[in-house]
PDB file of C-alpha atoms in Angstrom:
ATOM      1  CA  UNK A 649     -44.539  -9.523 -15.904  1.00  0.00           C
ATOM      2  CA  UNK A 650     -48.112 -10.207 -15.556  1.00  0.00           C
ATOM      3  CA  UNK A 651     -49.294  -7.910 -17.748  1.00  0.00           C
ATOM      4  CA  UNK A 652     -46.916  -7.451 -20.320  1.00  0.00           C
ATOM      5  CA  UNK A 653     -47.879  -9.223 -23.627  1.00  0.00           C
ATOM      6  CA  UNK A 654     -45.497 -10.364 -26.469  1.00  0.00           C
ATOM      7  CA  UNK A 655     -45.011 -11.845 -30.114  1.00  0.00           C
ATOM      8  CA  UNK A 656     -46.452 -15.478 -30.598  1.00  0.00           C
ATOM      9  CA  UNK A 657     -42.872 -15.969 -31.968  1.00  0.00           C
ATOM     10  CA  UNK A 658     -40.870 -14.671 -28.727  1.00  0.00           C
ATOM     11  CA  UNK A 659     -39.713 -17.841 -27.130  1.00  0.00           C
ATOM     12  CA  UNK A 660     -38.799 -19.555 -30.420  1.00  0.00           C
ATOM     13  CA  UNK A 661     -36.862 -16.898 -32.114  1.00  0.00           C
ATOM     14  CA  UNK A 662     -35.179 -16.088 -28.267  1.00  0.00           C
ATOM     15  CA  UNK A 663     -34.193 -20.072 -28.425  1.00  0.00           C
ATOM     16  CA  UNK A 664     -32.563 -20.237 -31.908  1.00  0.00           C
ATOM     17  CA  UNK A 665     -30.421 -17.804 -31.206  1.00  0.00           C
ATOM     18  CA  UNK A 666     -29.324 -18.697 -28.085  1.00  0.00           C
ATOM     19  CA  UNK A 667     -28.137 -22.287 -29.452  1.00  0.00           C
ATOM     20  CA  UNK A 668     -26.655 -20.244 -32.323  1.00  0.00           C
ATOM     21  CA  UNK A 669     -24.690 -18.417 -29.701  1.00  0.00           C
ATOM     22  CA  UNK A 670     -24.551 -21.045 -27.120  1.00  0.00           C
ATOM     23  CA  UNK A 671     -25.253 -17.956 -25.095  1.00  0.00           C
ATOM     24  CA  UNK A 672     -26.252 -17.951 -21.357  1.00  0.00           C
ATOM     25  CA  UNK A 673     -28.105 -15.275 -21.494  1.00  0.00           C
ATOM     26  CA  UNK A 674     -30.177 -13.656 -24.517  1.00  0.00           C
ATOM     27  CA  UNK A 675     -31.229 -10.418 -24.708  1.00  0.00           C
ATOM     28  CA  UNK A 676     -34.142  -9.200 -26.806  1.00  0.00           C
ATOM     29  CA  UNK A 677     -35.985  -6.197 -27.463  1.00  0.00           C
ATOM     30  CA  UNK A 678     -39.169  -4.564 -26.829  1.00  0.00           C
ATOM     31  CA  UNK A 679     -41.166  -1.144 -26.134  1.00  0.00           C
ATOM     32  CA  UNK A 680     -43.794   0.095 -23.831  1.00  0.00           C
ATOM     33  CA  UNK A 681     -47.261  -0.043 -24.275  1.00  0.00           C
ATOM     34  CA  UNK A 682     -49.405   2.819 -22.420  1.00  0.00           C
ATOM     35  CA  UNK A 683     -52.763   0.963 -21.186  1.00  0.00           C
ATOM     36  CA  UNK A 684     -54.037   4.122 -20.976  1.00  0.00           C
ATOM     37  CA  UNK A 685     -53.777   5.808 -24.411  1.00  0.00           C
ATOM     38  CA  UNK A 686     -53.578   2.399 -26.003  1.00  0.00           C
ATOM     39  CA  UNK A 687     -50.509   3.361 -28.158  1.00  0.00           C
ATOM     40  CA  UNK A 688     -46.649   2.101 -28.483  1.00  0.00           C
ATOM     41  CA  UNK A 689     -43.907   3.845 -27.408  1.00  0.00           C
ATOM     42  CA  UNK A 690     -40.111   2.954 -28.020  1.00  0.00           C
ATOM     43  CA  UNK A 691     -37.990   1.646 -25.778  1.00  0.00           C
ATOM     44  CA  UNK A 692     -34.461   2.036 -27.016  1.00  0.00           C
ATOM     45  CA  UNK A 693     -32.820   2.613 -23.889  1.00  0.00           C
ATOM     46  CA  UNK A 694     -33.777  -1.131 -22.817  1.00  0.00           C
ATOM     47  CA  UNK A 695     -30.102  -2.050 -25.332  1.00  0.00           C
ATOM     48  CA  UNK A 696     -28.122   0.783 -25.192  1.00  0.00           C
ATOM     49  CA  UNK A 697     -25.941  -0.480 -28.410  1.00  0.00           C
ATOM     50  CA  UNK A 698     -23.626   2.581 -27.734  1.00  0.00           C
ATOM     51  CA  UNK A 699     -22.119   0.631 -24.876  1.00  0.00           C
ATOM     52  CA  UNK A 700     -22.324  -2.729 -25.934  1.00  0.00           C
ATOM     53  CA  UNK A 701     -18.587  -4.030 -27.316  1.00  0.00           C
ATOM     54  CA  UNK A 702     -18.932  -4.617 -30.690  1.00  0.00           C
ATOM     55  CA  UNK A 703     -18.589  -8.884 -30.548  1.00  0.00           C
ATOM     56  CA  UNK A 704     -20.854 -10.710 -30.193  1.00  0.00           C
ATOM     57  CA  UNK A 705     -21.440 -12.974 -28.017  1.00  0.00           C
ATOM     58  CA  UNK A 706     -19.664 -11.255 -24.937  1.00  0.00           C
ATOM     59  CA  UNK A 707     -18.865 -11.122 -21.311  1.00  0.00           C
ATOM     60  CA  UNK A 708     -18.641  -8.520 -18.647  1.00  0.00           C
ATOM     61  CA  UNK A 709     -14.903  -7.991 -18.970  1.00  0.00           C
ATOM     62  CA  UNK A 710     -15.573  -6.452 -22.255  1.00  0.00           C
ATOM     63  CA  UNK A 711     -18.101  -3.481 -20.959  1.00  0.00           C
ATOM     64  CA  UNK A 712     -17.242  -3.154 -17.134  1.00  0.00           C
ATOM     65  CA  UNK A 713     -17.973   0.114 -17.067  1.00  0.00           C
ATOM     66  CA  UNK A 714     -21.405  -0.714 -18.364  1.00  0.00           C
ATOM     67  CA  UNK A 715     -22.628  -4.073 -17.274  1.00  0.00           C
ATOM     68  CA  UNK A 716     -25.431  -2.490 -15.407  1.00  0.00           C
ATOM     69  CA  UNK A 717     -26.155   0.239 -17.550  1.00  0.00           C
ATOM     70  CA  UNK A 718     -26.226  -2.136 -21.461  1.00  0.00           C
ATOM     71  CA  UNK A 719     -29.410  -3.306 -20.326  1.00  0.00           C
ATOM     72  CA  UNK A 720     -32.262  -2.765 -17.666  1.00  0.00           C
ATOM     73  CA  UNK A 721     -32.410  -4.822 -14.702  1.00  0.00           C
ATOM     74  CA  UNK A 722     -35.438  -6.621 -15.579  1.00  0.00           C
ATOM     75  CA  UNK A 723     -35.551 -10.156 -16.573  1.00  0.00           C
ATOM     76  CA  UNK A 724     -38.707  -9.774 -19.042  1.00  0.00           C
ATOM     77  CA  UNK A 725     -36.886  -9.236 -22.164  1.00  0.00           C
ATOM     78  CA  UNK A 726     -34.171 -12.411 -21.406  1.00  0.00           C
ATOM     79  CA  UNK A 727     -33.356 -15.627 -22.194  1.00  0.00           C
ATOM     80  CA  UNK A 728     -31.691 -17.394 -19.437  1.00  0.00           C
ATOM     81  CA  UNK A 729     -29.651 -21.311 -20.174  1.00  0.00           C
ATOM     82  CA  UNK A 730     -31.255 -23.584 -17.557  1.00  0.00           C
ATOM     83  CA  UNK A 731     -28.371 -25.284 -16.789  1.00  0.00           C
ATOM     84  CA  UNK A 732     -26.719 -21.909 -16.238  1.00  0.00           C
ATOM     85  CA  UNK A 733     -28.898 -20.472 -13.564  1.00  0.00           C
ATOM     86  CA  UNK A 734     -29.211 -23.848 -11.785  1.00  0.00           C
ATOM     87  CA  UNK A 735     -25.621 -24.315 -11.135  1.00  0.00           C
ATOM     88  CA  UNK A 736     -25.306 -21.292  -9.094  1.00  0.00           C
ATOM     89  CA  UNK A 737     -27.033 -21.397  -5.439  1.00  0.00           C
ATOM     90  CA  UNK A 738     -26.577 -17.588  -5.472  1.00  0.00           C
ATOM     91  CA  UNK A 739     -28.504 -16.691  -8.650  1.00  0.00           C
ATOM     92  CA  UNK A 740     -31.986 -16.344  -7.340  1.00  0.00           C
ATOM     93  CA  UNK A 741     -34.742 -13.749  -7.162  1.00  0.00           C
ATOM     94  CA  UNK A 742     -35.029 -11.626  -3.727  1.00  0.00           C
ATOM     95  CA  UNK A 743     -37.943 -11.926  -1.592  1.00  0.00           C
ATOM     96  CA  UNK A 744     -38.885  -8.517  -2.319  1.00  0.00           C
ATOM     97  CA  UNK A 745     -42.023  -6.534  -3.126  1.00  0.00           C
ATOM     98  CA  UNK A 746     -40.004  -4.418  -5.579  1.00  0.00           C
ATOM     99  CA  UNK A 747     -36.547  -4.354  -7.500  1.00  0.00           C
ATOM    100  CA  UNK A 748     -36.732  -8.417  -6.410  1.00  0.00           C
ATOM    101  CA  UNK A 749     -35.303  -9.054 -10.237  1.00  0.00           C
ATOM    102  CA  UNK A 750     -32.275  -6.320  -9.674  1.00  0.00           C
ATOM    103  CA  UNK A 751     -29.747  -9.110  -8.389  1.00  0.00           C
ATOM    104  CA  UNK A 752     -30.678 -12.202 -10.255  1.00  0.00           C
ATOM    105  CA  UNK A 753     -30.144 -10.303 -13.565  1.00  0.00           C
ATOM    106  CA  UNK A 754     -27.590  -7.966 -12.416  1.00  0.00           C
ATOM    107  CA  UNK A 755     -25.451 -10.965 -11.213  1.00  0.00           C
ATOM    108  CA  UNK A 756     -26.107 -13.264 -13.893  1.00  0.00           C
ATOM    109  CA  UNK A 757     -24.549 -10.461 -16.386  1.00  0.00           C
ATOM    110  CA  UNK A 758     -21.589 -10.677 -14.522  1.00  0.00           C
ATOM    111  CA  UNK A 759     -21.312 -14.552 -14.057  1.00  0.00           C
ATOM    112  CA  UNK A 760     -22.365 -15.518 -17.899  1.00  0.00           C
ATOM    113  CA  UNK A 761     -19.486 -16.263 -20.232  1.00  0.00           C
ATOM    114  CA  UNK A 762     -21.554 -15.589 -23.122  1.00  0.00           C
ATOM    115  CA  UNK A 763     -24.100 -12.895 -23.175  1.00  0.00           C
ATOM    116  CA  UNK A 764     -25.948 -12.094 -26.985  1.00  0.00           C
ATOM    117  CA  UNK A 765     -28.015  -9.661 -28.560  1.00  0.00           C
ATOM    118  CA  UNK A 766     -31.192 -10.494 -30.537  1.00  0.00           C
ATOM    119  CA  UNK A 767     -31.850  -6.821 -32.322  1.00  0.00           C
ATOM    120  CA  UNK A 768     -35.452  -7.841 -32.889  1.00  0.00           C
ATOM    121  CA  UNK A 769     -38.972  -6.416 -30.785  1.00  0.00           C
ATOM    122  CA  UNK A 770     -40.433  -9.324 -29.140  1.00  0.00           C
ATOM    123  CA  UNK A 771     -42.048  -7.938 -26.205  1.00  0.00           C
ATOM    124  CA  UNK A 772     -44.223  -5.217 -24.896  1.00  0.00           C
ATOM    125  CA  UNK A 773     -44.125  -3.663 -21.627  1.00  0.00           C
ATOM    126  CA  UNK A 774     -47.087  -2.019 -19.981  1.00  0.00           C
ATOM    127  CA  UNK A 775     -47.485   0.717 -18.487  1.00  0.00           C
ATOM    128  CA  UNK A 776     -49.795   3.267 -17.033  1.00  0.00           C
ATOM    129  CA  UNK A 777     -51.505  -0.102 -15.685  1.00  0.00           C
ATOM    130  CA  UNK A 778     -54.155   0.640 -12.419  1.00  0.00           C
ATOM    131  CA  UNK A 779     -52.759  -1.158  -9.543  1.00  0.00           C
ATOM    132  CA  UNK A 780     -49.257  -1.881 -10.635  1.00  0.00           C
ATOM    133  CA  UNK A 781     -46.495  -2.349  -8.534  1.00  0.00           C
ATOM    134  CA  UNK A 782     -44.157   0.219  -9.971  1.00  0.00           C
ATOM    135  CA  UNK A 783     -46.876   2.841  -8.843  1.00  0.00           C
ATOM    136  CA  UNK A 784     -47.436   2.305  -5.478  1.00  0.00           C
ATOM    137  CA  UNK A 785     -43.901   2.131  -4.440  1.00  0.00           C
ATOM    138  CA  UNK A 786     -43.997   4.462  -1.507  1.00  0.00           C
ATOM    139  CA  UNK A 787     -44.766   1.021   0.207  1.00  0.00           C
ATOM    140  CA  UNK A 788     -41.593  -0.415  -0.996  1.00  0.00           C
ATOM    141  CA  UNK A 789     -39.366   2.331  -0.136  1.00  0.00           C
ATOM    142  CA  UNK A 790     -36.372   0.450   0.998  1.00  0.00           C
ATOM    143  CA  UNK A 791     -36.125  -2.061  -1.858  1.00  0.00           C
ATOM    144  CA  UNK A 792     -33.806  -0.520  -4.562  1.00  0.00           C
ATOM    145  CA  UNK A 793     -31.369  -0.062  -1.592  1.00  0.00           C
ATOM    146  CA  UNK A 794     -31.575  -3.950   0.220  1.00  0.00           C
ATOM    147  CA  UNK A 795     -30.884  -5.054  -3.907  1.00  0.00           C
ATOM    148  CA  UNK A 796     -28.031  -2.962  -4.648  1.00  0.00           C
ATOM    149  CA  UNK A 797     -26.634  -3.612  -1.310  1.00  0.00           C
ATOM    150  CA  UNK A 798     -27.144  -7.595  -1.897  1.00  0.00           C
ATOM    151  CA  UNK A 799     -25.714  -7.354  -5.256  1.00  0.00           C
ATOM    152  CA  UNK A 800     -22.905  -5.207  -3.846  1.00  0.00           C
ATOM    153  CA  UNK A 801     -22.070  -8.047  -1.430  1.00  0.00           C
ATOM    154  CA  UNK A 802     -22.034 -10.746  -4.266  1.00  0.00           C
ATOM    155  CA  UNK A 803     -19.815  -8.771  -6.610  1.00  0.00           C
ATOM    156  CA  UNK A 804     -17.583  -8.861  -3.755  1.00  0.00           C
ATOM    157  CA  UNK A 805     -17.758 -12.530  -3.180  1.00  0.00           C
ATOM    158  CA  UNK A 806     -17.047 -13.436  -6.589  1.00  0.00           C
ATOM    159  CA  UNK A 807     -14.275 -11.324  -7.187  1.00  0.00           C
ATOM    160  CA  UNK A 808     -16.169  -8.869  -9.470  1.00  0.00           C
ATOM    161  CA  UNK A 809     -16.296  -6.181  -7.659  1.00  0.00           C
ATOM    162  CA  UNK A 810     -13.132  -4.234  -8.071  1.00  0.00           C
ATOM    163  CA  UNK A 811     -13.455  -4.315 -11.607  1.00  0.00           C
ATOM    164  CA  UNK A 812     -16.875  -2.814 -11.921  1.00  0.00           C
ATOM    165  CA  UNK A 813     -17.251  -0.621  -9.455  1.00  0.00           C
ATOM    166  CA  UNK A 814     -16.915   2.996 -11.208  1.00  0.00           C
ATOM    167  CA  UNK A 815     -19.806   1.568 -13.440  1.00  0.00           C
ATOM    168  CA  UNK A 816     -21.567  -0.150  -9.962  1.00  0.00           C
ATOM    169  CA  UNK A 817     -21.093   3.619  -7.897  1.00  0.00           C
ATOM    170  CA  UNK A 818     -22.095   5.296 -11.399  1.00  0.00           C
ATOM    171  CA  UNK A 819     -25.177   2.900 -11.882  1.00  0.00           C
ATOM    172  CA  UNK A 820     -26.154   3.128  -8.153  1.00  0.00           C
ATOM    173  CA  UNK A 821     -26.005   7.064  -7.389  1.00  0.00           C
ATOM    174  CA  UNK A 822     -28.205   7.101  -9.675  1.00  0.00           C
ATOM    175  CA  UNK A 823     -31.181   4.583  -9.925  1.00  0.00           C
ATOM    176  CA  UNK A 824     -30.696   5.801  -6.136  1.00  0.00           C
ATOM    177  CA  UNK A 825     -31.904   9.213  -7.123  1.00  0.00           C
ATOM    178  CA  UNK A 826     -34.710   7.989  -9.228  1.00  0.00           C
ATOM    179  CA  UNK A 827     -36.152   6.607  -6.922  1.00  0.00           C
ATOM    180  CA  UNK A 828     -35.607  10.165  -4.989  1.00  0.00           C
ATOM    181  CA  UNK A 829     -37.332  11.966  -7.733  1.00  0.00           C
ATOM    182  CA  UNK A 830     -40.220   9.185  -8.585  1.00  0.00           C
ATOM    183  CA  UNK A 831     -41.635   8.230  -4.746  1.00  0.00           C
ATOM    184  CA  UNK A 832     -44.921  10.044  -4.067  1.00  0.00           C
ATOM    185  CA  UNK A 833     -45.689  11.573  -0.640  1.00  0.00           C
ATOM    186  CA  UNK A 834     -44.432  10.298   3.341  1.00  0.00           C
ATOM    187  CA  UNK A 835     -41.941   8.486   1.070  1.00  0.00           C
ATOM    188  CA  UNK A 836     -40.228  10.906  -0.159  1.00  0.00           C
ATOM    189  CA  UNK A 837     -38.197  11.820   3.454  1.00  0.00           C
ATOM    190  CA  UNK A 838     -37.438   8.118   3.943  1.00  0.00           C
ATOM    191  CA  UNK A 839     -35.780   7.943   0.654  1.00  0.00           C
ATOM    192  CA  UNK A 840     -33.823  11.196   1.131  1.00  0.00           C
ATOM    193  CA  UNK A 841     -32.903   9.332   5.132  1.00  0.00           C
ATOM    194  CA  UNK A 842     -31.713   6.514   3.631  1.00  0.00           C
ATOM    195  CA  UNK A 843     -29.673   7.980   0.763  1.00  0.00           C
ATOM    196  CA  UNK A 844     -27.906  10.050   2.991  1.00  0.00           C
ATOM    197  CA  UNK A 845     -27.448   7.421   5.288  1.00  0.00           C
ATOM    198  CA  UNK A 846     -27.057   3.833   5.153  1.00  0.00           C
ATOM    199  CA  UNK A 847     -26.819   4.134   0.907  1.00  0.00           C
ATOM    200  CA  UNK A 848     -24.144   6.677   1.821  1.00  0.00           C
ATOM    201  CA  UNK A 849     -21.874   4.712   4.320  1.00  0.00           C
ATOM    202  CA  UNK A 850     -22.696   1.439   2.066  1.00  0.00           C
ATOM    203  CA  UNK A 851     -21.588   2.489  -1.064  1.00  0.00           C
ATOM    204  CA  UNK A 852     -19.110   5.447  -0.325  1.00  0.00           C
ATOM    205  CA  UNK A 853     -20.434   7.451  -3.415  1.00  0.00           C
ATOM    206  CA  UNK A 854     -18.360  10.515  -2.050  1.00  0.00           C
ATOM    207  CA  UNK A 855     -15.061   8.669  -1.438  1.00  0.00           C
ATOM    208  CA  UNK A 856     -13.948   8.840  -4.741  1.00  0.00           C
ATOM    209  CA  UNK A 857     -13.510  12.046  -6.924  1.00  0.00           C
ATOM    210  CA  UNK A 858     -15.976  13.951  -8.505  1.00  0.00           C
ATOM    211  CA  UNK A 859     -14.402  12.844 -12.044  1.00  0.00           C
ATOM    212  CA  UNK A 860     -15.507   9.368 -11.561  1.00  0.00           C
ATOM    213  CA  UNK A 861     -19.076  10.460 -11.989  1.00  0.00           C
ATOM    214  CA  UNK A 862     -19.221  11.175 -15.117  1.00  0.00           C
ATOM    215  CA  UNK A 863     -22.703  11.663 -16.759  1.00  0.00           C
ATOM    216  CA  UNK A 864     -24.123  11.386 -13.416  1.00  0.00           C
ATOM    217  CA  UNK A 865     -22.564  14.546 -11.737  1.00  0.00           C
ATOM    218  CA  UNK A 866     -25.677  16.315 -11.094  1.00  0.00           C
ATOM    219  CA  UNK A 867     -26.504  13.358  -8.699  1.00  0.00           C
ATOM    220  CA  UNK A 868     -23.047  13.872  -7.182  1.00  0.00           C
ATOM    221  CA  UNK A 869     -23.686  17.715  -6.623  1.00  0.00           C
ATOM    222  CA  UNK A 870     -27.027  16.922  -5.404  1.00  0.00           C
ATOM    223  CA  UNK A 871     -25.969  14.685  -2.802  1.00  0.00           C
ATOM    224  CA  UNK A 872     -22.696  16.320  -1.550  1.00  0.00           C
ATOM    225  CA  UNK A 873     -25.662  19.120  -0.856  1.00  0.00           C
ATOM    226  CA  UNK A 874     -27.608  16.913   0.733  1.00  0.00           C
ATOM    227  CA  UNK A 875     -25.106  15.130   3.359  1.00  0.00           C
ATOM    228  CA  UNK A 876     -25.496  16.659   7.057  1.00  0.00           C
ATOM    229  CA  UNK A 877     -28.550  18.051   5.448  1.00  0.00           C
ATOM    230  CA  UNK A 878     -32.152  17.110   6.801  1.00  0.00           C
ATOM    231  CA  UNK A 879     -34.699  16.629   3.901  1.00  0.00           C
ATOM    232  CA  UNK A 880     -36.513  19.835   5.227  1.00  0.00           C
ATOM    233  CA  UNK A 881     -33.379  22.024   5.179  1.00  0.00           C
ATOM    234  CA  UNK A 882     -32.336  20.810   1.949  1.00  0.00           C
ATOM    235  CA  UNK A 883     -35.475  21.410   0.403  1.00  0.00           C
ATOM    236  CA  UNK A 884     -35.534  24.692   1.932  1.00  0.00           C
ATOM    237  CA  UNK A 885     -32.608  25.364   0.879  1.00  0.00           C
ATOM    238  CA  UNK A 886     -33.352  24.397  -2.819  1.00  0.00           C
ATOM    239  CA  UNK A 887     -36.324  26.516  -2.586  1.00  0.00           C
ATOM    240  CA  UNK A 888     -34.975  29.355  -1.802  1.00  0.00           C
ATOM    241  CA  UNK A 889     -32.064  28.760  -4.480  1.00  0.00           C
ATOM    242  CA  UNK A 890     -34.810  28.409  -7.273  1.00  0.00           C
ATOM    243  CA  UNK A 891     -36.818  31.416  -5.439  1.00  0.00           C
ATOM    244  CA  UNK A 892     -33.870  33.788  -6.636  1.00  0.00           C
ATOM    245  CA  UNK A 893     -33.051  32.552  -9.598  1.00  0.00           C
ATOM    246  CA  UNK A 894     -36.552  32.985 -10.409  1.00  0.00           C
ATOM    247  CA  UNK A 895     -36.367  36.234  -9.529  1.00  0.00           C
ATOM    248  CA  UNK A 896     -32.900  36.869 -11.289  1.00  0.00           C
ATOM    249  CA  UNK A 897     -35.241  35.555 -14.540  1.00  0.00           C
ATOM    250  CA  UNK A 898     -37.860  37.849 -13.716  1.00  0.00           C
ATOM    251  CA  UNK A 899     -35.765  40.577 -13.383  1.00  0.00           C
ATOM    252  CA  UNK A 900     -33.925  40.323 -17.013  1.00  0.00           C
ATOM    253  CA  UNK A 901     -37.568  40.063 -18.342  1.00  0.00           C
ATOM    254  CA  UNK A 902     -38.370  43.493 -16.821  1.00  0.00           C
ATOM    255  CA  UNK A 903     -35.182  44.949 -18.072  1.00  0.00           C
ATOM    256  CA  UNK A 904     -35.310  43.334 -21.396  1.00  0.00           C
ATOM    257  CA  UNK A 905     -39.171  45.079 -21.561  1.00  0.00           C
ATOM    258  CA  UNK A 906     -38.079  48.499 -20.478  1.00  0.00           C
ATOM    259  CA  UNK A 907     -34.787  48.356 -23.552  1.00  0.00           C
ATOM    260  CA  UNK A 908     -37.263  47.054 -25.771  1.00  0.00           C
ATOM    261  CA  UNK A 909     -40.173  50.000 -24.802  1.00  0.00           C
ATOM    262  CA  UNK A 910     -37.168  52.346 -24.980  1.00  0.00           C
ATOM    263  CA  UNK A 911     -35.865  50.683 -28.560  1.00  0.00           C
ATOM    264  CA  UNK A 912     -39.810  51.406 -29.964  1.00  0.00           C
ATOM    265  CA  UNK A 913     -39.889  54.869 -28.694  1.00  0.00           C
ATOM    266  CA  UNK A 914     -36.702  55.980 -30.032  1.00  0.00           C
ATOM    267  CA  UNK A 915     -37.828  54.628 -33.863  1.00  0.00           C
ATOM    268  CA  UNK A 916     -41.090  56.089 -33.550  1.00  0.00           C
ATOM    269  CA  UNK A 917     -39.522  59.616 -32.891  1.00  0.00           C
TER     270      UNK A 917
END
């Protein structure tokens, strides 16, 4: 990205290993910089090395369950093999104002024969940057969905599909609610429409059991609320949910005040 900044040595330590490796691709790491408070912040979740395999270098068939959740769907902290990318008509960035980098790197992580790790910080992503793209999303409502759906479509072509999909359904119920949860104003309802429609009949999240989401079954709850649901019913709804537990809270308080008063009295005496 434009205005993320990284070490002089980035490009030459990224290189040596990826001829060590012969790798395709070669992931790096890096953390966050906030342009506002002008401090770091870590960024471990960018290599989750709980779900990587334990080889090194590897392929998709050794994490399918995880080959879009090892790594973030950016291409900013990779290393891609020329003569890897060219090859392949399909592996190219959308046309998109946002999420345009979600196939190329999604799909090249599933076409590479040899993907590596280089456990070093060479990069810095900012954030909290005026004018950035990732903030004013509300006019880029529909991307996340048009790149799933694209990458969706070339798993299938390739043959891929069948073999990630409980990590593709897992990973895409929930960047889907994300961008639910992050979208700012008149946005907001068009997510929640498009969720519960065209994401829904696309990607058949509630086809398959509940047991298939695990780690993302509050998303699954959430939406099997949601279907038939309009976004002002549902949030009606939830509001009047969290209006009574609320008031469930508020009434242990009072009781817990009244034992409590009672509890004082009775040592005083």
């Amino acid at each position: 990205d434009a205005d993320d900044f990284f070490e002089p040595e980035m490009l030459m330590e990224a290189y040596r290993h990826a001829e060590k490796k012969k790798a395709d691709i070669t992931v790096f790491r890096g953390d966050r910089y906030d342009d506002t408070e002008e401090h770091y912040i870590p960024m471990d979740y960018s290599v989750k090395s709980s779900q990587l395999p334990g080889k090194d270098p590897f392929s998709y068939h050794d994490i399918p369950d995880h080959t879009f959740t090892v790594f973030v769907g950016w291409a900013w902290d990779k290393l891609y093999r020329r003569d890897f990318v060219m090859k392949d008509e399909y592996l190219r960035f959308q046309n998109l104002r946002t999420s345009n980098d979600l196939f190329f790197v999604f799909s090249s992580l599933t076409k590479a024969e040899k993907i590596s790790v280089l456990d070093k910080k060479l990069i810095h992503h900012r954030i909290h940057v005026k004018g950035s793209l990732s903030v004013t999303r509300e006019r880029s409502w529909r991307c996340f969905y048009e790149a799933s759906k694209a990458l969706q479509e070339e798993l299938k072509r390739i043959g891929a599909y069948q073999e990630v999909e409980k990590g593709f359904l897992n990973w895409t119920l929930h960047f889907a609610f994300w961008n639910l949860d992050t979208i700012e104003g008149p946005g907001f309802e068009k997510v929640y429409d498009l969720i519960t429609g065209e994401c829904l009949q696309d990607f058949k999240w509630l086809d398959h059991e509940r047991s298939l989401y695990k780690g993302n079954l509050a998303c699954y709850d959430r939406l099997e609320k949601m279907k038939g649901k309009t976004c002002f019913s549902y949030l009606l709804e939830t509001y009047r949910e969290n209006a009574a537990k609320l008031a469930g809270v508020q009434e242990q308080k009072r009781k817990a005040e009244e034992n409590l008063k009672a509890a004082r009295k009775e040592i005083d005496e």
